[in-house]
Short mmCIF file of C-alpha atoms in Angstrom, two decimals:
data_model
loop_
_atom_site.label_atom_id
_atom_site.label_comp_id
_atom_site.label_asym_id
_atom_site.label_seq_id
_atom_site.Cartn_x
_atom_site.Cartn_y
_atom_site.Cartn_z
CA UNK C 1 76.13 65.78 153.12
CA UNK C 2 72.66 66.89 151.55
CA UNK C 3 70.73 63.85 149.72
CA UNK C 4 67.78 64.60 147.36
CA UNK C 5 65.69 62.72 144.66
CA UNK C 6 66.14 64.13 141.46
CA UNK C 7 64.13 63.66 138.38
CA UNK C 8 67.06 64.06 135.24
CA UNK C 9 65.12 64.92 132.28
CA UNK C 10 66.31 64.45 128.69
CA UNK C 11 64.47 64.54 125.14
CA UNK C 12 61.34 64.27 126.84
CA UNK C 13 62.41 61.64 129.51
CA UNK C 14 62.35 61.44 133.28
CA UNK C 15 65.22 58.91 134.68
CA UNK C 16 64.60 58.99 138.85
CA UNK C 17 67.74 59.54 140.62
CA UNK C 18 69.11 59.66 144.45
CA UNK C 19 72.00 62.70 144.49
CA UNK C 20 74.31 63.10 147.39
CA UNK C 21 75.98 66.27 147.89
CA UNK C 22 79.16 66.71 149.45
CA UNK C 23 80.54 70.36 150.77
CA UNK C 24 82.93 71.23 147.97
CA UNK C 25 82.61 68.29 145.59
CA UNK C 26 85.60 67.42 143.72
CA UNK C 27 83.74 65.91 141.21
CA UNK C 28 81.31 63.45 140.60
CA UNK C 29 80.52 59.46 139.92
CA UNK C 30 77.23 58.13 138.12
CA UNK C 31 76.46 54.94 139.68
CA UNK C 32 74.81 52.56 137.78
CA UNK C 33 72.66 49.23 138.62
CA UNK C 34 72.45 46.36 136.67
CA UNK C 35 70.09 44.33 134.88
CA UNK C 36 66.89 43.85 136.93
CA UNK C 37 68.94 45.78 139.86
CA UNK C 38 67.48 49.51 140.81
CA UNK C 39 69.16 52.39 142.41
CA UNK C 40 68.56 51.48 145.66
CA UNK C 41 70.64 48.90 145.65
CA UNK C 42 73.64 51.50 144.97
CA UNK C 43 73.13 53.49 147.24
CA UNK C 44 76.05 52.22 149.89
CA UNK C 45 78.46 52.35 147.34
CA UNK C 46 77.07 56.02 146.24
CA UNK C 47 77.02 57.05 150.23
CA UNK C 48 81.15 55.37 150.13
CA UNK C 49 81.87 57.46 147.13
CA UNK C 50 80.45 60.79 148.17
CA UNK C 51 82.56 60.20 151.48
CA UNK C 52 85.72 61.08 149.55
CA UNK C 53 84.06 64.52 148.57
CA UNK C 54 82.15 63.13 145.33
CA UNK C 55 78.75 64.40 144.15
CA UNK C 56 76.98 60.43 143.79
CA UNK C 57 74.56 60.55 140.85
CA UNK C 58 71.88 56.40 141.53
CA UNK C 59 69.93 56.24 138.72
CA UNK C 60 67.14 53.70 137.44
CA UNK C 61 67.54 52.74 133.74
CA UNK C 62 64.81 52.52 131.74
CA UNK C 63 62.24 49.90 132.93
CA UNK C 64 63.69 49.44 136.31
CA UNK C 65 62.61 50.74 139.90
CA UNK C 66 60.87 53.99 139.69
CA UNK C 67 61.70 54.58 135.49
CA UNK C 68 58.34 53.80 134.03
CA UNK C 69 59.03 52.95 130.86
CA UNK C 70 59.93 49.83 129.28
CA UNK C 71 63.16 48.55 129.07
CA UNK C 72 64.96 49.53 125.34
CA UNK C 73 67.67 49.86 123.35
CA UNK C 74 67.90 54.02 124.67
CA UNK C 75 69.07 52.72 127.54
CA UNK C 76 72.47 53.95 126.60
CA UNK C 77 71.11 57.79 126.59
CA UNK C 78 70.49 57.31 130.59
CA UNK C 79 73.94 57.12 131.42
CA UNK C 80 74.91 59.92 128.95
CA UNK C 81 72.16 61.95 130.44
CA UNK C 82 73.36 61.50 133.80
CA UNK C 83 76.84 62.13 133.07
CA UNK C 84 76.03 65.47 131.36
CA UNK C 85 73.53 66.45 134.50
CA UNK C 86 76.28 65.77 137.03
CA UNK C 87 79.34 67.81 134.99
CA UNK C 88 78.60 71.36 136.52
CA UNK C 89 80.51 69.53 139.53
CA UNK C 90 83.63 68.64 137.74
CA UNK C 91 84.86 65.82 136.12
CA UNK C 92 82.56 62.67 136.00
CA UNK C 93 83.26 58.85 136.46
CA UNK C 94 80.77 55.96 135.91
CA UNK C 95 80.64 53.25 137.97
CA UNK C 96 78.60 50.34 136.58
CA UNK C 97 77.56 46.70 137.59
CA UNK C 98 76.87 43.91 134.87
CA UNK C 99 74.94 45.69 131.90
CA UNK C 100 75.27 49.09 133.92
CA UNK C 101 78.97 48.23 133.99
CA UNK C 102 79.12 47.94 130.18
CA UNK C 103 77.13 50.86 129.58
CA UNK C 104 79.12 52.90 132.02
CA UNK C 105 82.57 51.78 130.15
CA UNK C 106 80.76 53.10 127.04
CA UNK C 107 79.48 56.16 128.52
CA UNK C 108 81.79 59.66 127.76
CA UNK C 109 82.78 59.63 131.50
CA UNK C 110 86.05 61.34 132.01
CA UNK C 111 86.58 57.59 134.18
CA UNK C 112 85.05 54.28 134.36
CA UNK C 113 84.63 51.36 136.52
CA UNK C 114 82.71 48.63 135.15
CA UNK C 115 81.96 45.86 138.12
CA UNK C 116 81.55 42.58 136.45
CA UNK C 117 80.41 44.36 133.43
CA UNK C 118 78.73 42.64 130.77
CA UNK C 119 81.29 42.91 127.60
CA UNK C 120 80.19 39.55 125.76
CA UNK C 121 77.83 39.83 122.84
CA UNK C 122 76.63 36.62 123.34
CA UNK C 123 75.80 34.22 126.34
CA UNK C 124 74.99 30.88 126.57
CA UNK C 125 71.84 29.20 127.28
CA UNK C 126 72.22 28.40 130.69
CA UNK C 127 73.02 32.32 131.31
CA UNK C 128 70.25 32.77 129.62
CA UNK C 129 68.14 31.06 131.62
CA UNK C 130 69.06 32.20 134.64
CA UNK C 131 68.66 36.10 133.93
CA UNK C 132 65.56 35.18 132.73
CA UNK C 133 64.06 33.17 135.56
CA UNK C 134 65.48 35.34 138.45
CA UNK C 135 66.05 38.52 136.95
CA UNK C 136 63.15 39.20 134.37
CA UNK C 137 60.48 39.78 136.76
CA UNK C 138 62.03 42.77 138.13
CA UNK C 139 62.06 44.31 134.58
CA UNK C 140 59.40 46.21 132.62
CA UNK C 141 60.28 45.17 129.15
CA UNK C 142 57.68 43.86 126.33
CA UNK C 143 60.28 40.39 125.71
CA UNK C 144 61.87 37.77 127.78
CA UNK C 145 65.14 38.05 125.50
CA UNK C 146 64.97 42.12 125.02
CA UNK C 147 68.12 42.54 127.81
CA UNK C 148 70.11 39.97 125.01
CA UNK C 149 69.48 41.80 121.89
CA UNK C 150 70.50 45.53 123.79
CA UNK C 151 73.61 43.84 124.68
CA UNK C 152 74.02 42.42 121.50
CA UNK C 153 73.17 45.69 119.80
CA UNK C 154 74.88 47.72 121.72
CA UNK C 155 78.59 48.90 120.49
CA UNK C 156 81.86 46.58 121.65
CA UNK C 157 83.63 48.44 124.27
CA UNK C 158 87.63 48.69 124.00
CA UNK C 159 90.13 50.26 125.98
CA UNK C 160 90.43 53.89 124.54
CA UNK C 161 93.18 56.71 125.50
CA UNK C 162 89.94 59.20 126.03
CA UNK C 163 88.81 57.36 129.25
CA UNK C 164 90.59 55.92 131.92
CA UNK C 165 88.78 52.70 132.89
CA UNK C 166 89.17 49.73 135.24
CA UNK C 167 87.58 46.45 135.46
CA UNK C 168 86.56 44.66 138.64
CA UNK C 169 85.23 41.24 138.60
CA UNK C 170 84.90 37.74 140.54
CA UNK C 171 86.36 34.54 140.99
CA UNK C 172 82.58 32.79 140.72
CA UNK C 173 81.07 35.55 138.55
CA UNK C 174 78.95 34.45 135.02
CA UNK C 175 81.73 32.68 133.10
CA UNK C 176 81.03 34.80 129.81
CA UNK C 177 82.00 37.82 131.71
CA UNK C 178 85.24 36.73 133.87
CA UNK C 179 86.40 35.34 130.25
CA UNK C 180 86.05 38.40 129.07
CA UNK C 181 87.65 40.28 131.73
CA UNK C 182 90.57 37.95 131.63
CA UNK C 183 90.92 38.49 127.96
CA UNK C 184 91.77 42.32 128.55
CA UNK C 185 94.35 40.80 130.75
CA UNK C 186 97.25 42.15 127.63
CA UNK C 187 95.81 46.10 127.87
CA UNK C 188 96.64 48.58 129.63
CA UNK C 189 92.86 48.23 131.61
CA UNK C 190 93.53 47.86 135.13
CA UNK C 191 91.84 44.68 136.45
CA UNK C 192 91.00 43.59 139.47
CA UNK C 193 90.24 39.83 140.59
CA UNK C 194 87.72 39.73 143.75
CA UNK C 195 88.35 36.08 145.22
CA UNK C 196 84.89 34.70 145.64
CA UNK C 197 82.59 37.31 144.71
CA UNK C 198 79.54 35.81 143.11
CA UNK C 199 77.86 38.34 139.85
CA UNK C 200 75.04 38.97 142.50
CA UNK C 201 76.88 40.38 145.13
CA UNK C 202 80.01 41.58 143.85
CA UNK C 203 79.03 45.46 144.59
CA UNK C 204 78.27 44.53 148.02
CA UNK C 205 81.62 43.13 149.05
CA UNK C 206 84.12 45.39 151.10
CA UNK C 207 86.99 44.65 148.96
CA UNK C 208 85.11 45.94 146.09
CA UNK C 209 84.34 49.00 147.50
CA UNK C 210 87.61 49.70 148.89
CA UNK C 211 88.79 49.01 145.36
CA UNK C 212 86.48 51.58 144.08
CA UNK C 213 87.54 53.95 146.58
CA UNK C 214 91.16 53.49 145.93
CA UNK C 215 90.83 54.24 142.32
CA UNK C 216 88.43 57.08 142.78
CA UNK C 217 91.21 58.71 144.95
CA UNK C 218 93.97 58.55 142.46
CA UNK C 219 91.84 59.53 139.44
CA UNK C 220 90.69 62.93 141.31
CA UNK C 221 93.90 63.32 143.58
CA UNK C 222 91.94 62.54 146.92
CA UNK C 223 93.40 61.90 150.19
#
């Protein structure tokens, strides 16, 4: 397995990255933090995924970690920039958590796997106020509410027939977001239920990962 930093550039625009490299990849996965998260914090799911033979492709989104600028509505383009950088292996899956969950479902990823992603348009104050008091300081971004309006602005994801997709999400996670993961409960989105995983620490949890894995294997025929 050889590791690097990489620096994906696009239109101008550096997004740091951590890249693991397996001996004859079978493909790859873009994993992707969420809000006020970084890529470091992805990096044992990355390492689990580039186990099974995948190129792993941590990024920081646009005013998080190591990205310098400010967090904005081009958010979107980091994902799609990292998706095209990693195709020269193969087919691609994004795997997201909260608004990197949402973005990765949106993202032209052959595969998706949104981990408590943020669907809802809308959240209530309370949610509100709790992204912004322990979330917001970890974020470069010019408003307390910019995170809302990019999820508000950014297009409703549905189940397509171009991208296979699943949805993970928890028993305690931001009620907005298991609502909305319950609602896709009459698609043909595979969802799975993580008995109590908190929206925090959802990626962290052994029966997420194992989920991942599982569904990693089938979508690129691994052993």
């Amino acid at each position: 397995m050889f590791t690097e930093r990489q620096t994906i550039q696009y239109n101008g625009i550096n997004i740091p990255s951590i890249i693991n490299i397996p001996s004859n990849p079978s493909g790859a996965a873009v994993i992707v933090h969420g809000y006020g998260g970084c890529k470091e914090e992805q990096l044992g799911l990355a390492w689990r995924a580039a186990e099974l033979g995948l190129v792993t492709c941590a990024i920081d989104l646009h005013g998080h970690g190591e990205n310098v600028l400010n967090l904005e509505q081009g958010i979107f383009l980091d994902v799609e920039a990292a998706v095209d950088h990693c195709r020269r292996f193969g087919k691609v899956a994004a795997i997201g958590h909260s608004l990197g969950g949402r973005l990765s479902l949106l993202s032209r990823a052959d595969f998706a796997i949104g981990i408590s992603p943020a669907l809802s348009q809308d959240y209530s104050e309370t949610t509100r106020k709790v992204l912004k008091d322990l979330r917001n300081y970890r974020v470069r971004l010019d408003s307390p509410e910019k995170v809302f309006d990019i999820l508000k602005g950014l297009p409703v994801w549905e189940p397509n027939s171009r991208q296979r997709s699943s949805i993970i999400f928890g028993s305690r996670d931001v009620p907005e977001i298991r609502e909305a993961c319950q609602e896709l409960s009459h698609t043909d989105t595979k969802l799975n239920y993580i008995e109590g995983a908190l929206h925090s620490d959802i990626f962290f949890m052994e029966a997420t990962i194992i989920t991942v894995i599982n569904q990693l294997r089938e979508w690129f025929c691994l052993q």
